[in-house]
PDB file of C-alpha atoms and ligand atoms in Angstrom:
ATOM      1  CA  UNK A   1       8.871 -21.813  22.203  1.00 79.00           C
ATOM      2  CA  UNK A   2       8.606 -19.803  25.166  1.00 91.00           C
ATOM      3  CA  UNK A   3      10.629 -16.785  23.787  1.00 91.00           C
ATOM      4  CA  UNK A   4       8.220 -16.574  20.913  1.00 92.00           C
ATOM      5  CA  UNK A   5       5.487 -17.000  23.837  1.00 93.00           C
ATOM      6  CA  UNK A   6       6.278 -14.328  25.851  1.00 92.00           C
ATOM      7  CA  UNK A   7       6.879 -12.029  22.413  1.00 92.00           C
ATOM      8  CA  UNK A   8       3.531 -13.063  21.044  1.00 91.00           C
ATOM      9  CA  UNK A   9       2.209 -11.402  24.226  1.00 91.00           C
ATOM     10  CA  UNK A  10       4.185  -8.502  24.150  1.00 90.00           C
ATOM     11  CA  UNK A  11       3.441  -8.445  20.011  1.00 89.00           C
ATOM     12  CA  UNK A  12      -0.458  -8.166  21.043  1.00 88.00           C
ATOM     13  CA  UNK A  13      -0.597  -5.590  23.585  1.00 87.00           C
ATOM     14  CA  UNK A  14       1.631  -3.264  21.387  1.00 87.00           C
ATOM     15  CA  UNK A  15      -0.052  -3.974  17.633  1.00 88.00           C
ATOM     16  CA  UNK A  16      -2.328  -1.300  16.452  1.00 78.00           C
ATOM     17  CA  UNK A  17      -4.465  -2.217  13.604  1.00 77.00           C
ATOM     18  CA  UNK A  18      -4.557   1.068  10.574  1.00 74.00           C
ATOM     19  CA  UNK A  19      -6.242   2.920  13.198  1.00 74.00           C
ATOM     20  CA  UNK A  20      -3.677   3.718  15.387  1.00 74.00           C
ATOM     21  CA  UNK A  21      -0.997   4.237  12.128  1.00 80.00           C
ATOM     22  CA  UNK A  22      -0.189   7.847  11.595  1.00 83.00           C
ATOM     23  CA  UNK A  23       2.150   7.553   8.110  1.00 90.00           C
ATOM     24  CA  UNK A  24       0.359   8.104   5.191  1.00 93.00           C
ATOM     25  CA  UNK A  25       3.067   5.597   3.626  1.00 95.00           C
ATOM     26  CA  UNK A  26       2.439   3.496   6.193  1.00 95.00           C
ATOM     27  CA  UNK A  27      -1.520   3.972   6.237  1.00 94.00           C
ATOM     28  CA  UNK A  28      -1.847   3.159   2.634  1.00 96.00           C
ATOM     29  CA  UNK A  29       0.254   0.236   2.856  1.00 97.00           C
ATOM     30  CA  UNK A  30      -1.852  -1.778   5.564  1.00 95.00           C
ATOM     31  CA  UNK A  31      -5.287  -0.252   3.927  1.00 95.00           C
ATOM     32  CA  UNK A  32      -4.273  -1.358   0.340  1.00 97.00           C
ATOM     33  CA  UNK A  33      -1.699  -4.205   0.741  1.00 98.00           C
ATOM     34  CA  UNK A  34      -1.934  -5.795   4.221  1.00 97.00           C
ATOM     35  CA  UNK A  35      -5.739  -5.379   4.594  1.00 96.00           C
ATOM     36  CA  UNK A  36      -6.627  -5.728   0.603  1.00 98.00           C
ATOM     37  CA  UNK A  37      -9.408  -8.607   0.168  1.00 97.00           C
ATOM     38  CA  UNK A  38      -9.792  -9.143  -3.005  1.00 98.00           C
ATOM     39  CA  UNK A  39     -10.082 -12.161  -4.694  1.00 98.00           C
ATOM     40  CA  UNK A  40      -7.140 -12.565  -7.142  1.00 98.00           C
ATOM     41  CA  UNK A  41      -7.337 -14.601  -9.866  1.00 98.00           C
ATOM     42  CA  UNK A  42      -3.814 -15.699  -9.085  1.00 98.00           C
ATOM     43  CA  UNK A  43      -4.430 -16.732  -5.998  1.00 98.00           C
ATOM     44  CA  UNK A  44      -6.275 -19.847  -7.414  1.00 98.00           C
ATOM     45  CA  UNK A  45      -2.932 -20.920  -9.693  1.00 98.00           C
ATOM     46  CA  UNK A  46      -0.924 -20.595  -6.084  1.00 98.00           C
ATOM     47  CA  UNK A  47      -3.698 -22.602  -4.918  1.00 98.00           C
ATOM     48  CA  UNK A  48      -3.386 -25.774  -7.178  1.00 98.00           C
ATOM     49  CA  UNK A  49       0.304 -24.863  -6.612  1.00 98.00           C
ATOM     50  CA  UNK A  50       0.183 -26.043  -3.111  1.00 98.00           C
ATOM     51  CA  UNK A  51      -2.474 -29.166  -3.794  1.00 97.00           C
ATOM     52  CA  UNK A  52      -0.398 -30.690  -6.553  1.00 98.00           C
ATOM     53  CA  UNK A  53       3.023 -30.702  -4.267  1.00 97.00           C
ATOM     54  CA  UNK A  54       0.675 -32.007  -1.075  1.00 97.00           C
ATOM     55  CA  UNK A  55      -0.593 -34.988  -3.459  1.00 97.00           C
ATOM     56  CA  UNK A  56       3.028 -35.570  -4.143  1.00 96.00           C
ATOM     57  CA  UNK A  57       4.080 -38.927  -2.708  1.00 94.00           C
ATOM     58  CA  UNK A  58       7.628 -39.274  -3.577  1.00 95.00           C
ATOM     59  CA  UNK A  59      10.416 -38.943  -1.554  1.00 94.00           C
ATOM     60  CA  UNK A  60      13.935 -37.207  -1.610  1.00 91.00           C
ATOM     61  CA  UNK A  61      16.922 -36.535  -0.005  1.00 91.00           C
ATOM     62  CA  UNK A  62      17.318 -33.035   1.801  1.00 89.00           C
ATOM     63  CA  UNK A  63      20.610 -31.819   2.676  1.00 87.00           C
ATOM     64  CA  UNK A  64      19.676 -29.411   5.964  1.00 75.00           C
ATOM     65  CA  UNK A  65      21.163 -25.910   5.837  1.00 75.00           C
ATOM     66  CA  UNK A  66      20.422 -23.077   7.900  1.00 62.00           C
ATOM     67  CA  UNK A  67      19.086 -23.976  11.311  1.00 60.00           C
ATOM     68  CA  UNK A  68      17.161 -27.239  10.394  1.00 60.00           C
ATOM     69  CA  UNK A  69      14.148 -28.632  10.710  1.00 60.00           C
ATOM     70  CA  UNK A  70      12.174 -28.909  14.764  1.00 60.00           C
ATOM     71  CA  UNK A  71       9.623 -31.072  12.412  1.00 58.00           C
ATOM     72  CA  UNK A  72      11.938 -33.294  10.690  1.00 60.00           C
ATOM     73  CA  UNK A  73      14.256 -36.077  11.966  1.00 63.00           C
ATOM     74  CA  UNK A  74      16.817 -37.459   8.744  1.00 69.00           C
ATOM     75  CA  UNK A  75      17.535 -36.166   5.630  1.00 81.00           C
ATOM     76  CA  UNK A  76      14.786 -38.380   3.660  1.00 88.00           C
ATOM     77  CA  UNK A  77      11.877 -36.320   3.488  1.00 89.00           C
ATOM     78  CA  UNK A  78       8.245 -36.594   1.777  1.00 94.00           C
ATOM     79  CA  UNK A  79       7.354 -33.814  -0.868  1.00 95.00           C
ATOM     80  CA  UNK A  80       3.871 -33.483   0.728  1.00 96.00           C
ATOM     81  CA  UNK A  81       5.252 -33.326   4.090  1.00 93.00           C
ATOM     82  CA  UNK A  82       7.839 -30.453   3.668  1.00 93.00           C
ATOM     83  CA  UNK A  83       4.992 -28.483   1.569  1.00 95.00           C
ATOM     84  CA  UNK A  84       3.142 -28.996   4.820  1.00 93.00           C
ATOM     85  CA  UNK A  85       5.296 -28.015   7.731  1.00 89.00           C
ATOM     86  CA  UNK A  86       8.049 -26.053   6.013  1.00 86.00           C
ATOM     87  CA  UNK A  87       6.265 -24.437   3.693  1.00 90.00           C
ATOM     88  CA  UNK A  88       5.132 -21.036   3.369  1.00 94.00           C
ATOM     89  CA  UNK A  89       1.278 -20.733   4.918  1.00 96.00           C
ATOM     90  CA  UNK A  90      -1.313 -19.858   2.593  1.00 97.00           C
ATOM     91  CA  UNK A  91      -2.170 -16.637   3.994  1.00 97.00           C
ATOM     92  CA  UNK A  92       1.599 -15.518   4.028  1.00 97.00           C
ATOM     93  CA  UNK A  93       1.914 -16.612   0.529  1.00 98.00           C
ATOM     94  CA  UNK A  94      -1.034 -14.258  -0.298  1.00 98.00           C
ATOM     95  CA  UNK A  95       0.103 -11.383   1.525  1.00 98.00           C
ATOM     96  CA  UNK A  96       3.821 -11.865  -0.122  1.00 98.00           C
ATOM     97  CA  UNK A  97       1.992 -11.973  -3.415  1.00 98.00           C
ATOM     98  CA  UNK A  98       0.070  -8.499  -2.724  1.00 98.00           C
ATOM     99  CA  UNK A  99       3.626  -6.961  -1.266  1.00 98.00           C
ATOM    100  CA  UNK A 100       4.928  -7.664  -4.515  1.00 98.00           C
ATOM    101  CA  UNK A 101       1.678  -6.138  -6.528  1.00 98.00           C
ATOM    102  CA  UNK A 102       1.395  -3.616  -4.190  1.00 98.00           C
ATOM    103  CA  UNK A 103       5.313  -1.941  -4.560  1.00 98.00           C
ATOM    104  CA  UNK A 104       5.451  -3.441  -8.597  1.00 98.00           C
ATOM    105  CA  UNK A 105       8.997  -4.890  -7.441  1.00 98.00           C
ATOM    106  CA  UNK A 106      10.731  -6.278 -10.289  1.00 98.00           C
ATOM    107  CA  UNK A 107      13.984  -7.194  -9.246  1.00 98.00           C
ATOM    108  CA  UNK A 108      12.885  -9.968  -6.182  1.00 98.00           C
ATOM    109  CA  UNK A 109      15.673 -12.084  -4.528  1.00 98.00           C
ATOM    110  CA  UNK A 110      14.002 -14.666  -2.251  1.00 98.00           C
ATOM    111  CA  UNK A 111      16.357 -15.916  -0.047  1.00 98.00           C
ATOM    112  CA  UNK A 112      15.282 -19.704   0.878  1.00 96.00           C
ATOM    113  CA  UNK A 113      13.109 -21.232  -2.210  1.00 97.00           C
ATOM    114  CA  UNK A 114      12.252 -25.036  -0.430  1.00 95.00           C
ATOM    115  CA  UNK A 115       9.741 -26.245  -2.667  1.00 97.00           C
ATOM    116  CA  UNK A 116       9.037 -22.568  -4.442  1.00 98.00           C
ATOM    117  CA  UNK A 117       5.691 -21.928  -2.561  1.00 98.00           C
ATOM    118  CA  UNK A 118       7.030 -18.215  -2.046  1.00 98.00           C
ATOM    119  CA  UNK A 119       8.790 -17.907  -4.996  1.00 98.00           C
ATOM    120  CA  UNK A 120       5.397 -18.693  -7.327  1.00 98.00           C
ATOM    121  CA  UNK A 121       4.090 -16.228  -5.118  1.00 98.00           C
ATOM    122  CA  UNK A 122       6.301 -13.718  -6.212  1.00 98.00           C
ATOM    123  CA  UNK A 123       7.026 -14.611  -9.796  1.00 98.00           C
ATOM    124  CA  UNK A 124       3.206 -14.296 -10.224  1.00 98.00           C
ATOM    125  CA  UNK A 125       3.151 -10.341  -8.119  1.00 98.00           C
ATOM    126  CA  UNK A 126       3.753  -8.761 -10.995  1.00 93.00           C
ATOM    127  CA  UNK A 127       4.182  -8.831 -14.993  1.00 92.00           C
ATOM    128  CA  UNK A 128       7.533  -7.520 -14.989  1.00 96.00           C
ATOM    129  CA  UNK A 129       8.784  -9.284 -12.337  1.00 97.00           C
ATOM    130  CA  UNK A 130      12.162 -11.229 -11.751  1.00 98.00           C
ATOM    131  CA  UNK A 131      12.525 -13.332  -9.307  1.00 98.00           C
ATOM    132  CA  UNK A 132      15.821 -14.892  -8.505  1.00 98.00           C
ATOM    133  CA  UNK A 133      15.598 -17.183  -5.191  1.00 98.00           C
ATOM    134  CA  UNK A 134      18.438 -19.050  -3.361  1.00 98.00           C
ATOM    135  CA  UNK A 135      18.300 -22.880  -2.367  1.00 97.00           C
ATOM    136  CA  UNK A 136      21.440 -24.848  -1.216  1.00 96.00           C
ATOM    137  CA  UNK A 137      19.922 -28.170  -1.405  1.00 95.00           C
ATOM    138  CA  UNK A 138      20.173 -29.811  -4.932  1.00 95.00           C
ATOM    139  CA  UNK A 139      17.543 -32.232  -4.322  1.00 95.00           C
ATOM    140  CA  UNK A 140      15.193 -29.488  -3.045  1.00 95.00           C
ATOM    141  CA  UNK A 141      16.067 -26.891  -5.936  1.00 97.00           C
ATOM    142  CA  UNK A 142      15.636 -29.692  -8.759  1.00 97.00           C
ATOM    143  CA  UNK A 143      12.632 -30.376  -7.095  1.00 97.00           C
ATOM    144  CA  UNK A 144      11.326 -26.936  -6.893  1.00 97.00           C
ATOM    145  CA  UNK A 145      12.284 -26.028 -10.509  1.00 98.00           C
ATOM    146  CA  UNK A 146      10.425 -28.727 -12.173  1.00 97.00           C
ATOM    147  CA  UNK A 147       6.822 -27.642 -10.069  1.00 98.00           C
ATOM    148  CA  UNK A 148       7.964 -24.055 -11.343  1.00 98.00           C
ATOM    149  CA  UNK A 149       8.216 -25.277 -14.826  1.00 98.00           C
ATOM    150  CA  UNK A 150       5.060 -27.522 -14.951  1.00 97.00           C
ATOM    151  CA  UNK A 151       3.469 -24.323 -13.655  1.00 98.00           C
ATOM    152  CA  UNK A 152       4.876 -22.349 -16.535  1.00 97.00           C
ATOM    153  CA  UNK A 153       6.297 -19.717 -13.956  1.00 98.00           C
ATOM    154  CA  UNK A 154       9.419 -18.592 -16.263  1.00 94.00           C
ATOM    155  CA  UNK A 155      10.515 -15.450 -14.842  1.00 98.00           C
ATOM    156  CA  UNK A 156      12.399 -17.493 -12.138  1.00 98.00           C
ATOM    157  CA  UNK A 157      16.310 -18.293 -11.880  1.00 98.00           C
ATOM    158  CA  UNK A 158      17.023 -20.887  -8.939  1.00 98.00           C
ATOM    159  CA  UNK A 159      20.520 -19.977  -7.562  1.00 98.00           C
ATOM    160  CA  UNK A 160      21.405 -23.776  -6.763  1.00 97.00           C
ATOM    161  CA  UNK A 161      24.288 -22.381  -3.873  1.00 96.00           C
ATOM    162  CA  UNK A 162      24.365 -21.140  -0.509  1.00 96.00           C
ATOM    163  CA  UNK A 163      23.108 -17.733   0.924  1.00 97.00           C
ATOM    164  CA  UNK A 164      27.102 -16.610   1.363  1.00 96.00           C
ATOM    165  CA  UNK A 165      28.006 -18.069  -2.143  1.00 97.00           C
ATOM    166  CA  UNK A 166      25.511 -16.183  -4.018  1.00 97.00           C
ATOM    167  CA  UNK A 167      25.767 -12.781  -1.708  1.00 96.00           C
ATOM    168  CA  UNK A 168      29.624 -13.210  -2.474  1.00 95.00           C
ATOM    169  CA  UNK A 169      28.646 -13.153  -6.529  1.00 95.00           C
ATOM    170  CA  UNK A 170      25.923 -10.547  -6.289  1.00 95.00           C
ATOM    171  CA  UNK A 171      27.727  -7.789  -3.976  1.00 91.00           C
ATOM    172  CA  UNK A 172      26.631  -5.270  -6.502  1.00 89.00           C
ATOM    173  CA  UNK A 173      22.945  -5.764  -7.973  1.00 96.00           C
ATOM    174  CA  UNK A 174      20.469  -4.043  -7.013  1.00 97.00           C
ATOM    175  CA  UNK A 175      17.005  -5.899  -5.497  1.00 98.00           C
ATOM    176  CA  UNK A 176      13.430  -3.610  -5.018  1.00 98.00           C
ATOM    177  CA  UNK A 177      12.246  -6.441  -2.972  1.00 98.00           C
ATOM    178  CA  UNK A 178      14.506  -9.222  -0.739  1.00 98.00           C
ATOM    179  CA  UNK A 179      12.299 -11.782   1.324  1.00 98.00           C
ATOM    180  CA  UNK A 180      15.145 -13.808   3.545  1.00 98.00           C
ATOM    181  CA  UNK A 181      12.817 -17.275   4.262  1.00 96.00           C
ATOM    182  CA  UNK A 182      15.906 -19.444   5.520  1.00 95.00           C
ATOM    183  CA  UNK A 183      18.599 -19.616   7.825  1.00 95.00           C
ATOM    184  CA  UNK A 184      17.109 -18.557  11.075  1.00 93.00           C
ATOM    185  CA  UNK A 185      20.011 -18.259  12.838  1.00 95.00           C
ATOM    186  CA  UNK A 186      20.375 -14.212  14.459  1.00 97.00           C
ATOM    187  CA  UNK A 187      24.075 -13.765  13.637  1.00 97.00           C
ATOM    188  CA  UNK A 188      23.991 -15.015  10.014  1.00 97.00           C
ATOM    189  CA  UNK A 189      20.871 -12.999   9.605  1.00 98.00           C
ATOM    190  CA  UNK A 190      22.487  -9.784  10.735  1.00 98.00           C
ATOM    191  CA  UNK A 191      25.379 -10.611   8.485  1.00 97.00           C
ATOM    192  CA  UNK A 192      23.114 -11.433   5.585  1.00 98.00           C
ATOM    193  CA  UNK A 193      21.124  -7.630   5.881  1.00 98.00           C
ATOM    194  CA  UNK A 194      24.498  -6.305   6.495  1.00 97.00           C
ATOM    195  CA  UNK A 195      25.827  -7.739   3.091  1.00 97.00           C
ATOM    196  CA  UNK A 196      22.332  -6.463   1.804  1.00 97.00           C
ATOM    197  CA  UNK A 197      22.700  -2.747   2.207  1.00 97.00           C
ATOM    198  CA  UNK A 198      24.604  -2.633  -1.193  1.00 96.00           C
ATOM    199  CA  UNK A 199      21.726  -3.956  -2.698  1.00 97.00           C
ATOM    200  CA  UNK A 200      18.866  -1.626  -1.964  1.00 98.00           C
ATOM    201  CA  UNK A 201      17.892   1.718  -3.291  1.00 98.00           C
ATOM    202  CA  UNK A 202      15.921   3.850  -1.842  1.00 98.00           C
ATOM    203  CA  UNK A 203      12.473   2.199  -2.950  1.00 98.00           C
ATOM    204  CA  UNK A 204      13.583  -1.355  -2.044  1.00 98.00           C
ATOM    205  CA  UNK A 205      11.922  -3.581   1.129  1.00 98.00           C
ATOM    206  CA  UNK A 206      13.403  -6.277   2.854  1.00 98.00           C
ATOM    207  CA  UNK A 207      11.123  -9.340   4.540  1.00 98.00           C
ATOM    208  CA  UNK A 208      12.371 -10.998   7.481  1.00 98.00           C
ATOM    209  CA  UNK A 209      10.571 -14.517   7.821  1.00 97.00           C
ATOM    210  CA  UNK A 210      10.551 -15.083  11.609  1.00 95.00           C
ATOM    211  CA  UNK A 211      12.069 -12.889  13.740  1.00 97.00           C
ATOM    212  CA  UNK A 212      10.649 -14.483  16.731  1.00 97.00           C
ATOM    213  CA  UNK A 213      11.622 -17.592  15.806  1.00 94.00           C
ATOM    214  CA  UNK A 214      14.617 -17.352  18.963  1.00 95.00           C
ATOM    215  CA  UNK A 215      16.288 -14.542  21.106  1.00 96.00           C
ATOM    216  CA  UNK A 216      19.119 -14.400  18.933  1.00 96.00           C
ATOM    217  CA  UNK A 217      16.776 -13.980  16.146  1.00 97.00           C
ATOM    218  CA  UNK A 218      14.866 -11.352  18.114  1.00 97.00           C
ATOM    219  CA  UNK A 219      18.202  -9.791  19.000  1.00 98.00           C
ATOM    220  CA  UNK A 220      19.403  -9.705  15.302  1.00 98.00           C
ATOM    221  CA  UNK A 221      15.931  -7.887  14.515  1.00 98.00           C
ATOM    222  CA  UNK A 222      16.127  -5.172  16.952  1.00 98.00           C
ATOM    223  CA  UNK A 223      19.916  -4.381  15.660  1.00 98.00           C
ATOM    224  CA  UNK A 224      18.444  -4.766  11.899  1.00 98.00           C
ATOM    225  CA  UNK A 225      15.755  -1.602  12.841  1.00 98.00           C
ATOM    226  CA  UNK A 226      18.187   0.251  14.726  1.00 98.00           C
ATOM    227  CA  UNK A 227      20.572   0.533  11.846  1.00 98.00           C
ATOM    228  CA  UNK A 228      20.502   4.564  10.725  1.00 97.00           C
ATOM    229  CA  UNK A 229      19.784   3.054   6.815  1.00 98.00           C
ATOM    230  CA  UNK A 230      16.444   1.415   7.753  1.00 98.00           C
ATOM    231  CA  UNK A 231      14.533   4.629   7.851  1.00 97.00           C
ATOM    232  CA  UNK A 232      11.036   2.538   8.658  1.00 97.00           C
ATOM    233  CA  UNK A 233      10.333  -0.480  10.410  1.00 97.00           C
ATOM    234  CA  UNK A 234       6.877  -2.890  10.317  1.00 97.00           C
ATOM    235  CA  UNK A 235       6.866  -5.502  12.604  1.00 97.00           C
ATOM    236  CA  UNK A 236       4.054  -8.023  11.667  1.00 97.00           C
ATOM    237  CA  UNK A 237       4.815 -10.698  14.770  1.00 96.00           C
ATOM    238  CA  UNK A 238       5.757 -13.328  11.668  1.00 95.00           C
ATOM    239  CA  UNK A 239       7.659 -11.088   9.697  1.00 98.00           C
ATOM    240  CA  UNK A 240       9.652  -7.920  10.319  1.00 98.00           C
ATOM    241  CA  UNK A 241       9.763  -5.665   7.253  1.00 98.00           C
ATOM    242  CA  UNK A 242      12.083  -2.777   6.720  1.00 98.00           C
ATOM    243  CA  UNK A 243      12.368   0.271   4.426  1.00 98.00           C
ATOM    244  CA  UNK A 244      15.114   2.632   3.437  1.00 98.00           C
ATOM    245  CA  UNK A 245      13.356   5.282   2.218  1.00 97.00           C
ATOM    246  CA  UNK A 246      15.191   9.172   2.734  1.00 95.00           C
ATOM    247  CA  UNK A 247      12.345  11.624   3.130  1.00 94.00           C
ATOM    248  CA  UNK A 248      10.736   9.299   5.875  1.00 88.00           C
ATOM    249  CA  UNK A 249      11.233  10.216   9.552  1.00 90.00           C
ATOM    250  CA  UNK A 250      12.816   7.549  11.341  1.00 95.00           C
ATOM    251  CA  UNK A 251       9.737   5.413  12.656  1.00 95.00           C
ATOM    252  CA  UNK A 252       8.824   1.937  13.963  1.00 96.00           C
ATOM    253  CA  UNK A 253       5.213   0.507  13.449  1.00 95.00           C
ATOM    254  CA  UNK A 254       3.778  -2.273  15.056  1.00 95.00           C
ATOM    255  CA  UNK A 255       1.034  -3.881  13.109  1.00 95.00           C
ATOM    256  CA  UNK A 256      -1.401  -6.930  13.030  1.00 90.00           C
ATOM    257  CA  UNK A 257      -2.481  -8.377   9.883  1.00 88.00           C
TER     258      UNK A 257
HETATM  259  C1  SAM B 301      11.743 -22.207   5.370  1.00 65.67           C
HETATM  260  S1  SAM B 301      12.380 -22.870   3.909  1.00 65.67           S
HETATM  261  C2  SAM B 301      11.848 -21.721   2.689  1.00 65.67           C
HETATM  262  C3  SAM B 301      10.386 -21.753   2.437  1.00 65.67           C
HETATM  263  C4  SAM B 301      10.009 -21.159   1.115  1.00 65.67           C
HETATM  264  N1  SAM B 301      10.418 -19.769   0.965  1.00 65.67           N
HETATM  265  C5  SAM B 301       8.517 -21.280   0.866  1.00 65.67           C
HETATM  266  O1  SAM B 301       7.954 -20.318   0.344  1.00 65.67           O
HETATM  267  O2  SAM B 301       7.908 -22.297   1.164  1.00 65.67           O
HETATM  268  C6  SAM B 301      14.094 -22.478   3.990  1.00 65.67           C
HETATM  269  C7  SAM B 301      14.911 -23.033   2.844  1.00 65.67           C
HETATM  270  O3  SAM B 301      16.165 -22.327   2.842  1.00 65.67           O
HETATM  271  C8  SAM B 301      17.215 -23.211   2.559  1.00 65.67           C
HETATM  272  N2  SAM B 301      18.413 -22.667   3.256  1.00 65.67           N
HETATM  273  C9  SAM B 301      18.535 -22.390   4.572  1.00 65.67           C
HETATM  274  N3  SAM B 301      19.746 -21.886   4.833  1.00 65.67           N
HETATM  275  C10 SAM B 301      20.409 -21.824   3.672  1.00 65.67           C
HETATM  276  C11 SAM B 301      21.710 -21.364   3.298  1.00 65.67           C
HETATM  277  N4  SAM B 301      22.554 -20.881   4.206  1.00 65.67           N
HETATM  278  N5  SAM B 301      22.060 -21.440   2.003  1.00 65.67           N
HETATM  279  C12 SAM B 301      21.196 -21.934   1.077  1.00 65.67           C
HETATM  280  N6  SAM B 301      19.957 -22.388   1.364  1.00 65.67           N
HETATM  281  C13 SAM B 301      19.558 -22.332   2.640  1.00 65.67           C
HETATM  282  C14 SAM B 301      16.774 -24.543   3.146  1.00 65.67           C
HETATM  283  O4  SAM B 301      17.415 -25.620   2.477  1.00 65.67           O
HETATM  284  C15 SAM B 301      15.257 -24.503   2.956  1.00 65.67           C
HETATM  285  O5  SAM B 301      14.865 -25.175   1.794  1.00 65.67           O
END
């Protein structure tokens, strides 16, 4: 708490809003995508999404991966309640949706489904999208693929298996967008983008959910943007987004949304 503190001060006096951003890749990207208000129609599907799992009242068993929970105590936990507190926030599932529109990804890995508030998100982004998203717990990915279903959001696979069992089984494919929402631990991170690199072309951006979330975390972010393959780096205090594109100048941007 007082790491990301301190880094939310440090975040604020450093962020420049598109004024202060001189890449026209860049530029465009918070103009169109970060800063983009309009109203989509999708938005209100993501919407009822969200109200039907928070009027949920059942209850289920969640096997904890990753780091766990600083909200949760035991593994029995209320549908409504997760959707709450370890859900993806409304305006982050917005923005997630518009990064998807905005770069027409098709190939998506999401890294962390929970109850598939990020993954509607993304299977929505796009017509031609394909979104395949990882969830170790059973309970949680049954859970997740019936809302997905009910919500007639087909162009979804849920990988039912841990981050390292399906990175071991996907070493090759390649992904134009990966959001990693799970497992906020700085070491596996670094291991997971490592294992990434075969997976990206030139085109493709990688989404780190909280890289503030602890030092190691922090630590595991500032070795992610130093690596010579990330060509340009965005960090939006919540999430930490890297590129890999050639013809861009190494840069680092520092940007509030
Ligand atoms: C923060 S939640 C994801 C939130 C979700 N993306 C959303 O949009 O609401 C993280 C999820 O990742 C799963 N997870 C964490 N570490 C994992 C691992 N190593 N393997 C598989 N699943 C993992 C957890 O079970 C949890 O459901």
């Amino acid at each position: 708490m007082i790491h990301q503190a301190k880094s939310y001060i440090k975040f604020v006096r450093l962020s420049k809003n598109k004024h202060g951003v001189h890449s026209p890749f860049v530029y465009d990207l918070v103009t169109k995508c970060f800063n983009d208000k309009t109203k989509y129609p999708e938005y209100q599907i993501l919407k009822s999404y969200r109200k039907t799992l928070l009027a949920d009242p059942s209850t289920i068993e969640m096997k904890d991966f990753g780091q766990g929970s600083r909200v949760f105590k035991g593994t029995a936990r209320k549908v409504a309640a997760v959707t709450k507190n370890a859900g993806m926030k409304k305006k982050r599932q917005k923005l997630l949706f518009r990064l998807g529109y905005y770069f027409m990804s098709e190939n998506i890995l999401e890294m962390g489904t929970s109850l598939g508030l990020g993954t509607a998100a993304l299977s929505l982004s796009n017509k031609y999208a394909f979104v395949n998203t990882v969830e170790g717990c059973p309970n949680t990915a049954k859970i997740a693929g019936e809302y997905l279903k009910k919500f007639k959001l087909k162009n979804i696979h849920i990988h039912q298996e841990t981050f390292k069992e399906y990175l071991s089984l996907h070493s090759e494919e390649k992904f134009d967008l990966i959001f990693i929402d799970g497992d906020h631990n700085g070491e596996r991170t670094l291991g997971y983008f490592n294992s990434f690199l075969n997976n990206v072309h030139n085109d493709s951006v990688i989404i780190f959910d909280d890289i503030y979330w602890t030092k190691d975390m922090t630590e595991a972010w500032q070795k992610i943007i130093a690596n010579e393959k990330v060509t340009l780096s965005i960090d939006t205090f919540q999430w930490g987004i890297v590129f890999f594109r050639k013809e861009q100048p190494k840069q680092h941007f520092t940007i509030r949304i």
